XYZ file of N, CA and C in Angstrom:
741
model
N 90.021 11.062 -42.987
C 90.615 12.230 -42.646
C 89.373 12.917 -41.989
N 89.518 13.026 -40.521
C 88.592 13.885 -39.755
C 88.558 15.391 -40.196
N 87.360 15.977 -39.795
C 87.036 17.730 -39.944
C 86.973 18.120 -38.548
N 87.333 19.588 -38.362
C 87.349 19.985 -37.383
C 85.975 20.072 -36.656
N 85.605 19.649 -35.267
C 84.535 19.282 -35.041
C 83.917 20.683 -34.501
N 82.463 20.899 -34.830
C 81.550 21.708 -34.382
C 81.734 22.000 -33.001
N 81.519 23.777 -32.491
C 81.762 23.979 -30.956
C 80.846 25.292 -30.954
N 80.423 25.046 -29.885
C 79.783 26.879 -29.642
C 80.171 27.789 -28.547
N 81.304 28.473 -29.581
C 82.071 29.486 -28.517
C 81.154 30.349 -27.603
N 79.875 30.324 -28.149
C 79.017 31.421 -27.148
C 78.916 30.690 -25.353
N 79.338 29.749 -25.582
C 79.006 28.885 -24.013
C 80.153 29.124 -23.041
N 81.456 29.741 -23.946
C 82.705 29.757 -22.912
C 82.576 31.026 -22.161
N 83.080 31.014 -21.027
C 83.232 32.448 -20.450
C 84.476 33.040 -21.093
N 84.497 34.287 -20.597
C 85.415 35.293 -21.311
C 86.991 34.489 -20.970
N 87.572 34.332 -20.205
C 88.552 34.230 -20.088
C 88.680 32.521 -20.420
N 87.953 31.776 -20.550
C 87.924 30.516 -21.126
C 88.217 30.829 -22.738
N 86.957 31.582 -23.331
C 87.284 31.947 -24.942
C 88.540 32.423 -25.306
N 89.110 33.354 -24.397
C 90.586 33.849 -24.778
C 91.582 33.138 -24.476
N 91.476 31.914 -23.420
C 92.920 30.819 -23.368
C 92.704 30.174 -24.731
N 91.278 29.438 -25.104
C 91.220 28.585 -25.925
C 91.408 29.365 -27.638
N 91.195 30.763 -28.012
C 91.901 31.225 -29.019
C 93.455 31.391 -28.997
N 93.944 31.647 -27.267
C 95.213 31.686 -27.369
C 96.022 30.246 -27.741
N 95.413 29.139 -27.236
C 96.081 28.086 -27.776
C 95.909 27.887 -29.117
N 94.698 28.208 -29.619
C 94.487 28.138 -31.311
C 95.552 28.797 -31.879
N 95.870 30.299 -31.519
C 97.121 30.829 -32.117
C 98.342 30.187 -31.918
N 98.876 29.650 -31.040
C 100.034 28.994 -31.046
C 100.139 27.683 -32.047
N 98.993 27.127 -31.810
C 98.947 25.884 -33.320
C 98.875 26.226 -34.250
N 98.391 27.352 -34.670
C 98.302 28.141 -36.154
C 99.637 28.464 -36.450
N 100.631 29.182 -35.596
C 101.616 29.723 -35.786
C 102.676 28.379 -36.196
N 102.386 27.024 -35.554
C 103.586 25.778 -35.250
C 103.160 25.131 -36.630
N 101.664 25.040 -37.010
C 101.534 24.475 -38.200
C 101.238 25.041 -39.844
N 101.405 26.431 -39.482
C 101.652 27.456 -40.550
C 102.897 27.280 -41.365
N 103.725 27.207 -40.034
C 105.223 27.211 -40.602
C 105.621 26.050 -41.389
N 104.968 25.034 -41.652
C 104.657 23.623 -42.002
C 104.096 23.484 -43.407
N 103.287 24.611 -43.632
C 102.140 24.572 -44.743
C 101.089 24.872 -44.366
N 100.300 25.159 -43.648
C 99.010 24.994 -43.122
C 98.211 25.689 -44.451
N 98.214 26.713 -44.737
C 97.538 27.144 -45.955
C 96.522 28.269 -45.408
N 97.061 28.652 -44.329
C 96.094 29.965 -43.625
C 96.702 31.040 -43.385
N 97.384 31.342 -44.334
C 98.521 32.520 -43.980
C 97.454 33.990 -44.409
N 96.940 33.680 -45.429
C 96.118 35.055 -45.648
C 94.681 35.457 -44.706
N 94.242 34.286 -43.903
C 93.242 34.530 -42.640
C 94.099 34.799 -41.483
N 94.953 34.649 -41.126
C 95.956 34.716 -39.937
C 95.895 36.180 -39.268
N 96.368 37.090 -40.265
C 96.366 38.485 -39.466
C 94.918 39.267 -39.503
N 93.976 38.872 -39.639
C 92.710 39.410 -38.989
C 92.438 38.831 -37.932
N 92.704 36.860 -37.905
C 92.487 36.493 -36.429
C 93.397 37.264 -35.362
N 94.834 37.316 -35.514
C 95.852 37.738 -34.896
C 95.579 39.243 -34.308
N 94.947 39.744 -35.277
C 94.707 41.359 -34.841
C 93.287 41.601 -33.902
N 92.337 40.565 -34.160
C 91.008 40.465 -33.448
C 91.470 39.843 -32.011
N 91.801 39.132 -32.155
C 92.612 38.340 -30.483
C 93.182 39.382 -29.675
N 94.149 40.203 -30.131
C 94.758 41.295 -29.401
C 93.823 42.258 -29.368
N 93.200 42.740 -29.713
C 91.937 43.436 -29.449
C 91.179 42.807 -28.084
N 90.771 41.605 -28.242
C 90.040 41.150 -27.439
C 91.076 40.872 -26.078
N 92.313 40.685 -26.225
C 92.872 40.783 -24.849
C 93.156 41.898 -24.107
N 92.969 43.264 -24.754
C 92.927 44.443 -24.412
C 91.458 44.820 -23.664
N 90.604 44.434 -24.045
C 89.004 44.668 -23.530
C 89.395 43.474 -22.533
N 89.817 42.578 -22.159
C 89.789 41.529 -21.334
C 90.822 42.195 -19.998
N 91.863 42.657 -20.345
C 92.577 43.319 -19.250
C 91.871 44.511 -18.962
N 90.937 45.141 -19.353
C 89.945 46.591 -18.666
C 88.943 45.733 -18.142
N 88.377 44.747 -18.334
C 87.300 44.383 -17.561
C 87.829 43.797 -16.247
N 88.700 43.125 -16.582
C 89.487 42.375 -14.854
C 89.971 43.301 -14.408
N 90.051 44.872 -14.668
C 90.792 45.679 -13.962
C 89.827 46.389 -13.006
N 88.736 46.234 -13.278
C 87.405 46.873 -12.964
C 86.753 46.355 -11.781
N 86.799 47.084 -10.526
C 85.914 46.050 -9.321
C 84.490 45.753 -9.887
N 83.846 46.350 -10.911
C 82.449 46.130 -11.258
C 82.275 45.110 -12.064
N 83.473 44.140 -12.476
C 83.476 43.508 -13.827
C 82.544 41.892 -13.222
N 82.874 41.542 -12.203
C 82.287 40.582 -11.826
C 80.668 40.846 -11.779
N 80.373 41.886 -11.010
C 78.803 42.258 -11.516
C 78.230 42.736 -12.721
N 78.867 42.983 -13.564
C 78.423 43.128 -15.384
C 78.652 41.491 -15.826
N 79.159 40.959 -15.384
C 78.969 39.356 -15.863
C 78.179 38.626 -15.684
N 78.011 38.443 -14.244
C 76.710 37.944 -13.092
C 75.446 38.470 -14.087
N 75.199 39.818 -13.982
C 73.863 40.274 -14.672
C 73.876 39.833 -16.050
N 75.008 39.767 -16.863
C 74.563 39.343 -18.054
C 74.200 38.034 -18.232
N 75.153 37.123 -17.625
C 74.414 35.725 -17.684
C 73.181 35.953 -17.005
N 72.695 36.795 -16.193
C 71.171 36.454 -15.740
C 70.200 36.773 -16.594
N 70.554 37.842 -17.227
C 69.569 38.817 -18.454
C 69.552 37.313 -19.794
N 71.001 36.759 -20.011
C 70.932 35.842 -20.730
C 69.705 34.623 -20.687
N 69.993 34.123 -19.828
C 69.402 33.053 -18.777
C 67.616 33.668 -18.498
N 67.322 34.512 -18.341
C 65.619 34.947 -18.322
C 65.156 34.901 -19.913
N 66.066 35.643 -20.628
C 65.641 36.102 -22.198
C 65.524 34.501 -22.522
N 65.993 33.299 -22.305
C 66.261 32.139 -22.879
C 64.945 31.549 -22.196
N 64.699 32.047 -21.158
C 63.698 31.039 -20.399
C 62.092 31.512 -20.920
N 62.223 32.944 -21.605
C 60.975 33.539 -22.338
C 60.903 32.877 -23.537
N 61.952 32.883 -23.916
C 62.267 32.375 -25.635
C 61.814 30.952 -25.336
N 62.048 30.409 -24.446
C 61.680 28.650 -24.509
C 60.260 28.695 -24.188
N 59.952 29.120 -23.407
C 58.254 29.125 -22.867
C 57.431 29.472 -24.082
N 58.054 30.932 -24.814
C 57.156 30.961 -25.906
C 57.258 30.087 -27.166
N 58.156 29.432 -27.170
C 58.095 28.194 -28.542
C 57.497 27.186 -27.925
N 57.371 27.010 -26.801
C 56.819 25.709 -26.049
C 55.425 26.010 -26.570
N 54.849 27.063 -26.109
C 53.137 27.672 -26.254
C 53.101 27.357 -27.671
N 53.988 27.881 -28.679
C 53.757 27.842 -30.285
C 53.415 26.600 -30.507
N 53.901 25.608 -29.844
C 53.572 24.161 -30.082
C 52.721 23.668 -29.834
N 51.702 24.093 -28.724
C 50.787 23.414 -28.025
C 49.789 23.107 -28.935
N 49.048 22.055 -28.359
C 48.222 21.350 -29.357
C 46.918 21.989 -29.055
N 46.668 23.164 -28.199
C 45.343 23.777 -28.140
C 45.481 25.490 -28.895
N 44.510 24.714 -29.770
C 44.857 26.450 -31.163
C 44.947 27.620 -30.592
N 44.247 28.189 -29.188
C 44.589 29.295 -28.855
C 45.789 29.751 -28.163
N 46.034 28.605 -27.382
C 47.610 28.803 -26.766
C 48.553 28.950 -28.161
N 48.731 28.271 -29.053
C 49.437 28.465 -29.991
C 49.630 29.340 -30.804
N 48.399 30.120 -30.985
C 48.296 31.247 -31.728
C 48.847 32.449 -30.727
N 48.704 32.132 -29.449
C 49.095 33.117 -28.671
C 51.127 32.872 -28.487
N 51.146 31.956 -28.538
C 52.888 31.695 -28.584
C 53.485 32.170 -30.022
N 52.460 31.857 -30.959
C 53.199 32.383 -32.013
C 53.123 33.917 -32.280
N 52.204 34.443 -32.032
C 52.300 36.152 -31.618
C 53.696 36.709 -30.946
N 54.083 36.287 -29.783
C 54.581 36.670 -29.385
C 55.975 36.452 -29.803
N 56.355 34.946 -30.311
C 57.689 34.335 -30.721
C 57.746 35.590 -32.332
N 56.763 35.847 -32.805
C 57.268 36.735 -33.859
C 57.861 38.069 -33.534
N 57.489 38.222 -32.078
C 58.129 39.639 -31.585
C 59.559 39.589 -31.298
N 59.477 38.213 -30.589
C 60.844 37.931 -30.313
C 61.714 37.686 -31.230
N 61.200 37.264 -32.215
C 62.334 37.293 -33.502
C 62.591 37.941 -34.115
N 61.852 39.293 -34.150
C 62.310 40.680 -34.459
C 63.545 41.268 -34.147
N 63.970 40.889 -32.880
C 65.265 41.145 -32.355
C 65.998 40.447 -32.312
N 65.943 38.862 -32.662
C 67.163 38.100 -33.037
C 67.498 37.476 -31.374
N 68.521 36.635 -31.703
C 69.159 35.909 -30.231
C 69.971 36.820 -29.345
N 69.433 37.542 -28.708
C 70.352 38.732 -28.429
C 71.795 38.358 -27.565
N 71.497 36.969 -26.937
C 72.809 36.392 -26.165
C 74.024 36.639 -26.912
N 74.227 36.900 -28.299
C 75.135 36.925 -29.058
C 75.953 38.470 -29.178
N 74.793 39.435 -28.569
C 75.288 41.205 -29.144
C 76.373 41.325 -27.951
N 76.745 42.556 -28.656
C 77.322 42.963 -27.411
C 76.567 43.527 -26.292
N 77.351 44.119 -25.386
C 76.879 44.546 -24.556
C 75.671 45.555 -24.569
N 75.873 46.365 -25.252
C 75.389 48.020 -25.725
C 74.161 47.553 -26.535
N 74.137 46.536 -27.698
C 73.167 46.073 -28.620
C 72.569 45.187 -27.369
N 72.977 44.474 -26.686
C 71.864 43.392 -26.076
C 70.728 44.400 -25.257
N 71.531 45.329 -24.520
C 70.428 46.374 -23.472
C 69.396 46.884 -24.465
N 70.049 47.467 -25.424
C 69.092 48.378 -26.416
C 67.871 47.344 -27.116
N 68.323 46.271 -27.456
C 67.378 45.249 -27.980
C 66.562 44.411 -26.814
N 66.754 44.249 -25.645
C 66.180 43.825 -24.423
C 64.839 45.117 -24.151
N 65.401 45.954 -23.984
C 64.491 47.279 -24.010
C 63.337 47.366 -24.785
N 63.877 47.125 -25.910
C 62.919 47.348 -27.122
C 61.998 46.223 -26.775
N 62.275 45.139 -26.458
C 61.667 43.956 -26.359
C 60.558 44.097 -25.828
N 61.065 44.302 -24.272
C 60.124 44.362 -22.954
C 59.130 45.628 -23.395
N 59.533 46.502 -24.127
C 58.688 47.719 -23.980
C 57.336 47.008 -25.070
N 57.699 46.355 -25.717
C 56.928 45.514 -27.099
C 55.948 44.731 -26.205
N 56.601 43.783 -25.558
C 55.981 42.544 -24.825
C 54.919 43.299 -23.387
N 55.478 44.450 -23.145
C 54.523 45.187 -21.990
C 53.337 46.011 -22.587
N 53.158 46.369 -23.773
C 52.354 46.955 -24.612
C 51.027 46.179 -24.386
N 49.912 47.223 -23.908
C 48.586 46.589 -23.600
C 48.301 45.284 -24.404
N 47.969 45.672 -25.588
C 47.447 44.381 -26.634
C 48.591 43.418 -26.314
N 49.581 43.305 -26.250
C 50.638 41.896 -26.133
C 50.359 41.437 -24.569
N 50.349 42.441 -23.239
C 50.882 42.144 -22.072
C 49.234 41.006 -21.565
N 48.354 41.065 -22.594
C 47.200 40.084 -22.190
C 47.483 38.957 -22.682
N 48.429 38.612 -23.709
C 48.988 37.353 -24.007
C 49.988 36.734 -23.405
N 50.714 37.736 -23.029
C 52.241 37.275 -22.295
C 51.195 36.470 -20.847
N 50.277 37.388 -20.357
C 49.528 36.681 -18.976
C 49.191 35.226 -19.299
N 48.195 35.215 -20.367
C 47.709 34.059 -21.050
C 49.067 32.537 -20.863
N 49.829 33.181 -21.628
C 50.908 31.701 -21.625
C 51.975 31.962 -20.464
N 51.708 32.906 -19.310
C 52.422 32.915 -18.159
C 53.586 33.321 -18.314
N 54.094 34.242 -19.002
C 55.329 34.987 -18.750
C 55.769 36.366 -18.385
N 54.343 36.845 -18.069
C 54.232 38.324 -17.655
C 55.308 38.615 -16.677
N 55.371 37.810 -15.427
C 56.224 38.096 -14.342
C 58.100 38.044 -14.917
N 58.341 37.175 -15.988
C 59.477 36.673 -16.680
C 59.781 38.164 -17.622
N 58.844 38.476 -17.933
C 59.128 39.708 -18.852
C 59.693 41.221 -17.735
N 58.731 40.954 -16.793
C 59.152 42.202 -15.900
C 60.537 41.834 -15.206
N 60.975 40.847 -14.939
C 62.541 40.355 -14.340
C 63.544 40.580 -15.291
N 63.260 40.554 -16.753
C 63.921 40.706 -17.575
C 64.034 42.102 -17.809
N 63.246 43.004 -17.842
C 63.220 44.402 -17.593
C 64.155 44.991 -16.371
N 63.754 44.390 -14.987
C 64.577 44.788 -14.009
C 65.923 44.305 -14.083
N 66.452 43.217 -14.445
C 67.606 42.835 -14.468
C 68.961 43.490 -15.792
N 67.947 43.441 -17.009
C 68.528 44.458 -18.003
C 68.903 46.068 -17.519
N 67.757 46.815 -16.475
C 68.038 47.616 -16.276
C 69.299 47.657 -15.061
N 69.502 46.641 -13.950
C 70.537 46.526 -12.996
C 71.860 46.402 -13.629
N 71.720 45.752 -15.000
C 73.040 45.519 -15.768
C 73.621 46.737 -16.555
N 72.832 47.629 -17.129
C 72.858 48.884 -17.685
C 73.356 49.498 -16.611
N 72.979 49.551 -15.667
C 73.638 50.735 -14.329
C 74.820 50.644 -14.047
N 74.908 49.297 -13.851
C 76.442 48.768 -13.262
C 77.368 48.844 -14.428
N 77.118 48.618 -15.963
C 77.628 48.765 -16.830
C 78.240 49.950 -16.849
N 77.233 51.328 -16.718
C 77.939 52.475 -16.769
C 78.516 52.812 -15.730
N 78.254 52.079 -14.966
C 79.250 52.505 -13.372
C 80.973 52.057 -13.917
N 80.514 50.794 -14.341
C 82.205 50.546 -14.330
C 82.865 51.347 -15.547
N 81.865 51.854 -16.565
C 82.648 52.683 -17.729
C 83.132 53.821 -17.040
N 82.490 54.547 -16.061
C 82.794 55.808 -15.659
C 84.034 55.707 -14.470
N 84.181 54.306 -13.866
C 85.268 54.176 -13.335
C 86.609 54.007 -13.916
N 86.363 53.737 -15.020
C 87.276 53.469 -16.235
C 87.296 53.995 -17.462
N 86.914 55.398 -17.289
C 86.712 56.678 -18.159
C 87.501 56.911 -18.895
N 88.029 56.965 -20.287
C 89.472 57.545 -20.884
C 90.447 55.860 -21.255
N 89.756 54.786 -20.664
C 90.575 53.771 -21.071
C 90.002 53.031 -22.468
N 90.592 51.859 -23.189
C 89.821 50.957 -24.271
C 88.717 50.793 -23.801
N 87.627 50.430 -24.780
C 86.466 49.785 -24.175
C 87.033 48.166 -23.350
N 85.547 47.856 -22.444
C 86.005 46.442 -21.976
C 85.099 45.681 -22.116
N 84.392 45.806 -23.305
C 83.234 45.167 -23.632
C 83.771 44.014 -24.431
N 84.162 42.509 -23.856
C 84.698 41.558 -24.147
C 83.759 40.846 -25.245
N 82.525 40.848 -24.846
C 81.640 40.254 -25.597
C 81.320 40.501 -27.281
N 81.526 41.924 -27.131
C 81.693 42.935 -28.613
C 83.121 42.437 -29.063
N 84.341 42.335 -28.447
C 85.485 42.000 -28.867
C 85.897 40.477 -29.519
N 85.064 39.864 -28.854
C 84.905 38.289 -29.161
C 84.469 38.064 -30.492
N 83.558 38.682 -30.939
C 82.980 38.213 -32.413
C 83.635 38.624 -33.341
N 84.576 39.372 -33.663
C 85.621 39.326 -34.770
C 86.745 38.021 -34.121
N 87.010 37.649 -33.254
C 87.938 36.584 -33.247
C 86.816 35.300 -33.403
N 85.880 34.943 -33.390
C 85.160 34.156 -33.688
C 84.629 34.064 -35.239
N 84.753 35.337 -35.679
C 84.392 35.290 -37.198
C 85.592 34.813 -38.103
N 86.788 35.414 -37.793
C 88.365 34.877 -38.300
C 87.984 33.239 -38.044
N 87.960 32.992 -36.763
C 87.988 31.276 -36.218
C 87.446 30.429 -37.221
N 85.988 31.031 -37.588
C 85.314 30.378 -38.388
C 85.906 30.456 -40.123
N 86.290 31.514 -40.191
C 87.127 31.508 -41.440
C 88.012 30.144 -41.891
N 88.590 30.182 -40.728
C 89.893 29.311 -40.510
C 89.321 28.025 -40.701
N 88.448 27.520 -39.534
C 87.788 26.086 -39.468
C 87.340 25.746 -40.952
N 86.554 26.723 -41.497
C 86.045 26.641 -42.907
C 86.614 26.351 -44.057
N 87.770 26.850 -44.031
C 88.874 26.772 -44.844
C 89.435 25.356 -44.722
N 89.915 24.997 -43.342
C 90.683 23.693 -43.371
C 89.579 22.667 -43.489
N 88.266 22.587 -43.337
C 87.337 21.694 -43.409
C 87.242 21.369 -45.137
N 87.253 22.773 -45.926
C 86.939 22.369 -46.962
C 88.078 21.396 -47.796
N 89.319 21.635 -47.306
C 90.350 20.832 -47.570
C 90.128 19.447 -47.510
N 89.588 19.427 -45.822
C 89.586 17.756 -45.589
C 88.363 17.098 -46.691
N 87.045 17.711 -47.082
C 86.128 17.410 -47.783
C 86.168 17.257 -49.027
N 87.263 18.095 -49.596
C 87.866 17.834 -50.858
C 88.967 16.932 -51.278
N 89.302 16.441 -49.803
C 90.268 15.588 -50.221
C 91.483 15.990 -50.740
N 91.899 17.233 -50.004
C 93.071 18.260 -50.268
C 93.701 17.936 -48.956
N 93.371 17.094 -48.184
C 94.289 17.393 -46.651
C 95.444 16.636 -47.095
N 96.425 17.252 -45.548
C 97.643 16.437 -45.816
C 98.109 16.071 -44.558
N 99.287 15.764 -44.107
C 100.025 15.457 -42.784
C 100.115 16.686 -42.091
N 100.183 17.936 -42.366
C 100.110 19.265 -41.718
C 98.512 19.465 -41.387
N 97.956 19.083 -42.131
C 96.687 19.598 -41.721
C 96.037 18.743 -40.543
N 96.086 17.605 -41.216
C 95.675 16.630 -39.913
C 95.944 16.553 -38.800
N 97.246 16.919 -38.901
C 98.019 17.273 -37.205
C 97.278 18.431 -36.568
N 97.023 19.534 -37.246
C 96.582 20.603 -36.979
C 94.861 20.267 -36.357
N 94.150 19.363 -37.319
C 93.022 18.981 -37.184
C 92.676 18.305 -35.720
N 93.560 17.446 -35.440
C 93.684 16.645 -34.329
C 94.064 17.164 -33.186
N 95.230 18.186 -33.235
C 95.143 18.908 -31.748
C 94.018 19.977 -31.414
N 93.573 20.376 -32.708
C 92.514 21.444 -32.493
C 91.057 20.958 -31.731
N 91.088 19.756 -32.411
C 89.755 18.965 -31.766
C 90.176 18.293 -30.362
N 91.099 18.218 -29.664
C 91.619 17.528 -28.598
C 91.266 18.986 -27.583
N 91.633 20.126 -27.942
C 91.236 21.059 -27.383
C 89.800 21.408 -27.124
N 89.086 21.372 -28.138
C 87.466 21.348 -28.219
C 86.917 20.240 -27.337
N 87.650 19.032 -27.383
C 86.698 18.013 -26.789
C 87.561 18.541 -24.873
N 88.542 19.007 -24.740
C 88.695 19.498 -23.472
C 87.592 20.412 -22.981
N 87.488 21.275 -23.751
C 86.681 22.523 -23.058
C 84.970 22.076 -23.348
N 84.502 21.023 -24.023
C 83.251 20.338 -23.876
C 83.119 20.028 -22.925
N 83.979 18.660 -22.132
C 83.796 18.407 -21.235
C 84.153 19.544 -19.843
N 84.193 20.274 -19.824
C 84.677 21.562 -18.970
C 83.161 21.887 -19.096
N 82.515 22.294 -20.247
C 80.902 23.073 -20.089
C 80.395 21.656 -19.656
N 80.269 20.630 -19.865
C 79.556 19.584 -19.378
C 79.399 19.218 -18.270
N 80.787 19.348 -17.519
C 80.658 19.208 -15.771
C 80.238 20.595 -15.217
N 80.237 21.909 -15.642
C 79.537 22.813 -15.309
C 78.357 22.596 -15.260
N 77.587 22.635 -16.334
C 76.437 22.659 -16.550
C 75.712 21.538 -15.492
N 76.326 20.291 -15.354
C 75.951 19.251 -14.586
C 75.775 19.705 -13.063
N 76.637 20.750 -12.805
C 77.019 21.279 -11.258
C 75.551 21.939 -11.209
N 75.952 23.069 -12.182
C 74.309 23.730 -12.230
C 73.022 23.102 -12.141
N 72.961 22.279 -12.786
C 71.652 21.284 -12.650
C 71.158 20.812 -10.939
N 72.455 20.074 -10.683
C 72.739 19.441 -9.310
C 71.879 20.786 -8.436
N 72.412 22.113 -8.715
C 72.570 22.992 -7.750
C 71.082 23.316 -7.784
N 70.410 23.578 -9.109
C 68.858 23.588 -9.142
C 68.089 22.804 -8.068
N 68.412 21.456 -8.623
C 67.390 20.630 -7.915
C 67.568 20.552 -6.560
N 68.895 21.169 -6.130
C 68.939 21.278 -4.466
C 67.946 22.152 -4.092
N 68.185 23.400 -5.008
C 67.372 24.477 -4.358
C 65.719 24.515 -4.592
N 65.106 23.684 -5.492
C 63.887 23.140 -5.635
C 63.583 22.610 -4.186
N 64.173 21.354 -3.966
C 63.773 20.351 -2.905
C 63.876 21.200 -1.637
N 65.054 22.262 -1.398
C 65.053 23.170 -0.569
C 63.875 24.089 -0.106
N 63.380 24.519 -1.398
C 62.085 25.477 -1.412
C 60.779 24.662 -1.141
């Protein structure tokens, strides 16, 4: 009997994430009635999904929402470029470069992978990270490993994001929060608990026809979204290659 396949929920766009979880909700209700065994976990999942729905509606109702989402993706991309370059430097065969990479990597690791934080948490973490990296003691090192311009860009895009996010909040002052990323986390936590429960039954040989049907149905959904993400990433790579050639 197959287990539920692992899947990076973070890579889904907000609308894709909500649709995936809404489809999952329907599957849970269908199989739960047949004895899926997740009755105790379902209320937390449903409550979290309802909160995500509210946040998504608020976000989609603002004229600033696309700008917020685009700037958030850009700062995530910039942070990832810095983290990847620093990790590469820390693995350098040249002792000085490797040590410089390890020094900056320790600073980045203090704040964790900010891409999974709520909007405000990420803004604060990036602001503190940039302040640390721009400190004279560390700026010399960032120069040596070639990320100084990237750090400056991370600061700039983070500032732009926060200004745009604040403008959107003013536009919809008094409404529920439109921080979809923050609302997604409890949904993901509840989803992971359900997946762990189901997979544990499979591993222990306690699966049955109901669990098998649920797993097969969910894996088909996961396969669909994986293909969607793969196609999108391929398009982005081709666009980047075209841009590089044009440059």
